[in-house]
Tab-separated table of C-alpha atoms in Angstrom:
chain	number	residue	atom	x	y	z
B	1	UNK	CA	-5.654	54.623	-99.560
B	2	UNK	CA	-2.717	55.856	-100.747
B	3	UNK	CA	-0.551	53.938	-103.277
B	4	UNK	CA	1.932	52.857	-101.117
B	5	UNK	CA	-0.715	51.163	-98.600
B	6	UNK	CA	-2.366	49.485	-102.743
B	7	UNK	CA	1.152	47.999	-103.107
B	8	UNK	CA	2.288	47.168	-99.588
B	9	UNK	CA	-1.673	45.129	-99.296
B	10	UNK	CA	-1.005	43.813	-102.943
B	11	UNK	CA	2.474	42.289	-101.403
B	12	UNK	CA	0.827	41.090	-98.458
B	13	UNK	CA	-1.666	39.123	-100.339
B	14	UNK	CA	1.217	37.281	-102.705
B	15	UNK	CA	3.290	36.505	-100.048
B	16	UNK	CA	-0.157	34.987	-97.615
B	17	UNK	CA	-0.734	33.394	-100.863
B	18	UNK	CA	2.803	31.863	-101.309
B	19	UNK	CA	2.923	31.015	-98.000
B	20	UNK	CA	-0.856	29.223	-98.058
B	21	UNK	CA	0.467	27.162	-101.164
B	22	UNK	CA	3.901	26.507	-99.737
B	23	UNK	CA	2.306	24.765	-96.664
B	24	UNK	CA	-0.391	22.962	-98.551
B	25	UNK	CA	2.458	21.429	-100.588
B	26	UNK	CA	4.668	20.750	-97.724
B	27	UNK	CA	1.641	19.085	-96.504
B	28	UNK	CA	1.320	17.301	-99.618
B	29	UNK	CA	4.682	15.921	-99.453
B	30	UNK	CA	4.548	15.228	-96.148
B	31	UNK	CA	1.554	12.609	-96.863
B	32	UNK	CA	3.110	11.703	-99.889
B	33	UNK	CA	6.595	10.916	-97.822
B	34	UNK	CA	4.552	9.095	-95.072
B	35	UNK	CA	2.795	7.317	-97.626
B	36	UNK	CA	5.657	5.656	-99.398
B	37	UNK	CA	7.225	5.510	-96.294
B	38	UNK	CA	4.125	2.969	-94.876
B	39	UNK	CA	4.511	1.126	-98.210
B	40	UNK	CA	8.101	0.719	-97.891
B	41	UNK	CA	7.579	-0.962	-94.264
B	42	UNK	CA	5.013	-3.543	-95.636
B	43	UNK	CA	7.670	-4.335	-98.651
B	44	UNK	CA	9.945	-4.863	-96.142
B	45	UNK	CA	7.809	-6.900	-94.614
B	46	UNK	CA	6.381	-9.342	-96.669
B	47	UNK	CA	10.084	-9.366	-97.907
B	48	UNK	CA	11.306	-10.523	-94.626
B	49	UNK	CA	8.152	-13.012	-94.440
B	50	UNK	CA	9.301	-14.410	-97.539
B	51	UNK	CA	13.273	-15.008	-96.870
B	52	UNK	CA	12.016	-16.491	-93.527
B	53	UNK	CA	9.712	-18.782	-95.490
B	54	UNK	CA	12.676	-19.653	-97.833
B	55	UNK	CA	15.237	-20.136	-94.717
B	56	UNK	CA	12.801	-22.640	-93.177
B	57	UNK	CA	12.557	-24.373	-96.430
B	58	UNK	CA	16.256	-24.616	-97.113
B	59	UNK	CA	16.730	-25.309	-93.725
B	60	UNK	CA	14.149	-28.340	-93.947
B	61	UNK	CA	15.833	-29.623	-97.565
B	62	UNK	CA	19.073	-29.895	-96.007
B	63	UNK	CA	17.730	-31.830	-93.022
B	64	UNK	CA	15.505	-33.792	-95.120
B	65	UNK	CA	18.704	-35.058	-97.158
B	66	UNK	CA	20.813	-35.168	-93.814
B	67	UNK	CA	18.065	-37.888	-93.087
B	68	UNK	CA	18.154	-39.863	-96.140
B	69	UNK	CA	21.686	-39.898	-95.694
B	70	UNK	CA	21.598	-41.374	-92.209
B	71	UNK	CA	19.479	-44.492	-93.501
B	72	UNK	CA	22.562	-45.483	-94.756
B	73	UNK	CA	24.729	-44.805	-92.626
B	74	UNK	CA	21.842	-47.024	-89.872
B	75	UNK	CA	22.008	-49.822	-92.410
B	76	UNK	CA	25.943	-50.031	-91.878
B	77	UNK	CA	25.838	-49.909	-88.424
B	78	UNK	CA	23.613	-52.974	-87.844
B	79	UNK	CA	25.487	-54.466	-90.992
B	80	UNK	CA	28.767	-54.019	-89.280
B	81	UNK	CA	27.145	-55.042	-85.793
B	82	UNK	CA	26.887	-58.610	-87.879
B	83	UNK	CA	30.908	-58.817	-87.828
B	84	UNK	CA	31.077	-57.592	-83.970
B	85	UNK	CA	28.773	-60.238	-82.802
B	86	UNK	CA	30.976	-62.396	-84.556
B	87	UNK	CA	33.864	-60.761	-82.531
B	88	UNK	CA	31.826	-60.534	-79.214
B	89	UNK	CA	30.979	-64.883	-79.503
B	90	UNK	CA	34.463	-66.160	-80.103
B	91	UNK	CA	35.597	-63.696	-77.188
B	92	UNK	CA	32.948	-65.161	-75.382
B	93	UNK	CA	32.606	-61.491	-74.079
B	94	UNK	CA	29.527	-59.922	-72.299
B	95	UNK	CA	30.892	-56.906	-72.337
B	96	UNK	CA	31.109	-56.948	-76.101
B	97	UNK	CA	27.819	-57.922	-76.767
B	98	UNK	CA	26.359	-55.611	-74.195
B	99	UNK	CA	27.827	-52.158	-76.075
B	100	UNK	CA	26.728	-53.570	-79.197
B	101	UNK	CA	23.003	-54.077	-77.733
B	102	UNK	CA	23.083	-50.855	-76.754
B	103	UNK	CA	24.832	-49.651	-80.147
B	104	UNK	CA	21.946	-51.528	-82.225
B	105	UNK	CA	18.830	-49.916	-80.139
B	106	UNK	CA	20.006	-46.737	-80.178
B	107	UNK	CA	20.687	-47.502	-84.023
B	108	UNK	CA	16.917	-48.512	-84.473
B	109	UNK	CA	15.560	-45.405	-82.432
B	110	UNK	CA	16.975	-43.263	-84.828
B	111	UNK	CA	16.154	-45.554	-87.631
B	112	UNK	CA	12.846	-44.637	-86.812
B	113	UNK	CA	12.726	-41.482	-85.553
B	114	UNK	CA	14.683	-40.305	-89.122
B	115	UNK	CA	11.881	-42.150	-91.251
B	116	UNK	CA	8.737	-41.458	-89.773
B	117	UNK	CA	9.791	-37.611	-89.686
B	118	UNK	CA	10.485	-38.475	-93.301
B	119	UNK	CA	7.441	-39.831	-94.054
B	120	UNK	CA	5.270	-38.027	-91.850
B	121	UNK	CA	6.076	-34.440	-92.625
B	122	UNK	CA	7.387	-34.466	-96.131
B	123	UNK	CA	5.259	-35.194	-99.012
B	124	UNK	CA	8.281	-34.970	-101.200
B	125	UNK	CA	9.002	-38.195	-99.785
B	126	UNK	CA	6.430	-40.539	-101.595
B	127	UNK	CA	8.994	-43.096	-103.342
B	128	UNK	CA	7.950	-46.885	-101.488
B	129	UNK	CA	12.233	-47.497	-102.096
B	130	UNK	CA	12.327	-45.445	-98.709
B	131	UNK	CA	9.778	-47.325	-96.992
B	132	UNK	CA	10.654	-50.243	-98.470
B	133	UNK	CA	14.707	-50.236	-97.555
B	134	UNK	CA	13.685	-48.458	-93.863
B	135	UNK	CA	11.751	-51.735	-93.220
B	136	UNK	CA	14.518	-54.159	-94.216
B	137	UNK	CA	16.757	-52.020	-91.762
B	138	UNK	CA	14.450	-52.048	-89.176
B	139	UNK	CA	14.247	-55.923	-89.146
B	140	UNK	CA	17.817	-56.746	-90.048
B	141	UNK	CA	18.596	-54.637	-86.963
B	142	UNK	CA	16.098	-56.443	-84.619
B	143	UNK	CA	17.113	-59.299	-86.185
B	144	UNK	CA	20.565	-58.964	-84.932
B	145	UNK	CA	19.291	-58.020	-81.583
B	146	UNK	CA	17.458	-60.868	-80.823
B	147	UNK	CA	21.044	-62.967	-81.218
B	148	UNK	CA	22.891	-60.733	-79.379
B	149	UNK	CA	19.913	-61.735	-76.378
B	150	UNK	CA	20.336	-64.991	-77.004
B	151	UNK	CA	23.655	-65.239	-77.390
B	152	UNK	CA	23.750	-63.233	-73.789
B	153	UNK	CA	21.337	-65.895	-72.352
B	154	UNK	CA	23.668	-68.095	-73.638
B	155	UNK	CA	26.636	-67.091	-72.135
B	156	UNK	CA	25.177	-66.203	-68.727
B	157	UNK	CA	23.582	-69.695	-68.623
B	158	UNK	CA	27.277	-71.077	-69.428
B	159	UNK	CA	29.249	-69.235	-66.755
B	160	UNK	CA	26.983	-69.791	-64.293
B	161	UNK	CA	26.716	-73.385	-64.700
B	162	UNK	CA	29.844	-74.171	-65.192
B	163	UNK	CA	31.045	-72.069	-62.021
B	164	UNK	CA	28.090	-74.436	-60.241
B	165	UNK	CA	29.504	-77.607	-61.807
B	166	UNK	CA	33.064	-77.236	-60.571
B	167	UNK	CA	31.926	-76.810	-56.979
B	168	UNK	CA	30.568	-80.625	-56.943
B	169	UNK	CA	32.969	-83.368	-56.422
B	170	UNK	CA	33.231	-85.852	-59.434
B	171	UNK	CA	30.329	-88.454	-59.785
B	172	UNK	CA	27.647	-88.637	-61.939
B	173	UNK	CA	25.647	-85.116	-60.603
B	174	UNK	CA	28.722	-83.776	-61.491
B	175	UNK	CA	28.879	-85.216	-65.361
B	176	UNK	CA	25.131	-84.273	-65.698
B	177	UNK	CA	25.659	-80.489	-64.987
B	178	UNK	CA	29.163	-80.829	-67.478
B	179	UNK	CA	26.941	-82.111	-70.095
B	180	UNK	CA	24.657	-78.665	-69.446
B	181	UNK	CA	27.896	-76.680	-69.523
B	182	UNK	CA	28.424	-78.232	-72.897
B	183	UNK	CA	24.908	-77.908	-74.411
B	184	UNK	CA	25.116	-73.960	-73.949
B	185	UNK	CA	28.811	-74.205	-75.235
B	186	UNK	CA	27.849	-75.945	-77.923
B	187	UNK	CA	24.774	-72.933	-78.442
B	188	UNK	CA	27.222	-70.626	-78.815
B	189	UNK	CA	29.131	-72.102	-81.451
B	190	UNK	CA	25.930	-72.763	-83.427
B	191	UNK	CA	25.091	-69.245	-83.202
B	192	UNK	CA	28.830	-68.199	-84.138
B	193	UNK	CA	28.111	-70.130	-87.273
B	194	UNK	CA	25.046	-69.650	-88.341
B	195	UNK	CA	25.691	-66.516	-90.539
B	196	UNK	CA	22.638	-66.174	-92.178
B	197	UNK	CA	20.345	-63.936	-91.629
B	198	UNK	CA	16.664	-64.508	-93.013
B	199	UNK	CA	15.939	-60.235	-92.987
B	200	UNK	CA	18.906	-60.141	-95.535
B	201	UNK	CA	16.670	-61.946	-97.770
B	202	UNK	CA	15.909	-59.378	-100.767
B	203	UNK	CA	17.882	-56.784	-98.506
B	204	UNK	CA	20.408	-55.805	-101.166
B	205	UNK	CA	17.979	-55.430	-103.803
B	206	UNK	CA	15.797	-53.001	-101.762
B	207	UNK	CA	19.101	-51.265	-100.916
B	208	UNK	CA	19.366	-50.712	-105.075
B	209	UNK	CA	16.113	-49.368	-105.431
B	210	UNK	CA	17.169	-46.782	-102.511
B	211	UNK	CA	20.428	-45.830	-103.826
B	212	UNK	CA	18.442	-44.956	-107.511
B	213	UNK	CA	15.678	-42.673	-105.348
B	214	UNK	CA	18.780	-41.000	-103.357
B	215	UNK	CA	20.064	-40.282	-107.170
B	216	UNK	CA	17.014	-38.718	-107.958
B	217	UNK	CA	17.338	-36.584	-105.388
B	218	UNK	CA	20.809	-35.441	-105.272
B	219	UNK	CA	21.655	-35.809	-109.029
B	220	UNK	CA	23.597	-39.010	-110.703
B	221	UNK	CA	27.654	-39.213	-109.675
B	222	UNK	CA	26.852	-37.564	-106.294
B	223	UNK	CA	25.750	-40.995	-104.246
């Protein structure tokens, strides 16, 4: 073997070699690159899991206080559906006291839809001021209801009679179905003034109680 032939074998052997080590390396990296790659994915991941799991909780906070905000806003409604029965009696309108029936049940639904979501799905909510204030809402609001039915009884009772009573000639039949006329007239204007209401009975105080839990949980000035 000639020189030549040594050197040109020797050359063939360094660059076999280089390119051996070369592709074990690039292999190497390529792993390596894949690798990191896979670990990047499952960062990403468990970083996605976790915004999601902070989304949903945001997203629940805000409803939750949405909620506690409503219970206020319930308690005015049947509060100011006190002042429109008022309204409704000395109109003497059905009309009246039929949209505010269906005002104060839808009120109530919500009432307690809003509290037993509260109560049944958020521990956070353990303070008995909610339960306590929900409850005085709750029978306020039925409270008022079962006047408005009345005071619809009432005034059905009324018209109908009294449309009955002016048919008959004048005589004593007639007098005893005037006197009727009269007796749910007179029902009426009882209700109109009886303004008290025995669910208001400690209401304001357990309204108190709720206003200092809704501080606690939206900070003092905010309420």
């Amino acid at each position: 073997m000639s020189w030549f032939e040594v050197i040109l074998f020797v050359l063939e052997l360094v660059i076999g070699g280089c390119v051996l080590f070369y592709k074990r390396s690039i292999d190497e990296l390529t792993k390596t690159l894949y690798s990191m790659q896979s670990i990047l994915k499952e960062f990403e991941q468990m970083k996605s899991s976790v915004s999601l799991e902070e989304q949903r909780r945001h997203n629940w906070i805000e409803s939750r206080n949405q909620k506690l905000i409503n219970l206020i806003r319930y308690s005015e409604i049947i509060n100011i559906g006190k002042a429109r029965l008022m309204t409704a009696l000395n109109n003497e309108s059905k009309s009246e006291l039929e949209k505010l029936q269906a005002d104060i049940n839808s009120t109530i639904v919500n009432l307690r839809v809003d509290s037993l979501t509260l109560m049944g799905v958020n521990p956070e909510i353990n303070d008995l001021s909610v339960t306590a204030f929900t409850d005085a809402v709750f029978l306020l609001g039925n409270e008022v209801l079962v006047r408005i039915s009345n005071a619809l009884s009432l005034l059905e009772s009324y018209n109908k009679v009294l449309s009955y009573a002016l048919t008959l000639p004048d005589g004593q039949e007639k007098l005893k179905w005037m006197q009727k006329v009269q007796d749910n007239k007179n029902g009426l204007i009882e209700m109109k003034n009886n303004t008290t209401y025995n669910s208001h009975i400690g209401y304001e105080d357990k309204e108190t109680q709720y206003i200092i839990y809704l501080r606690k949980v939206f900070g003092k000035g905010i309420v």
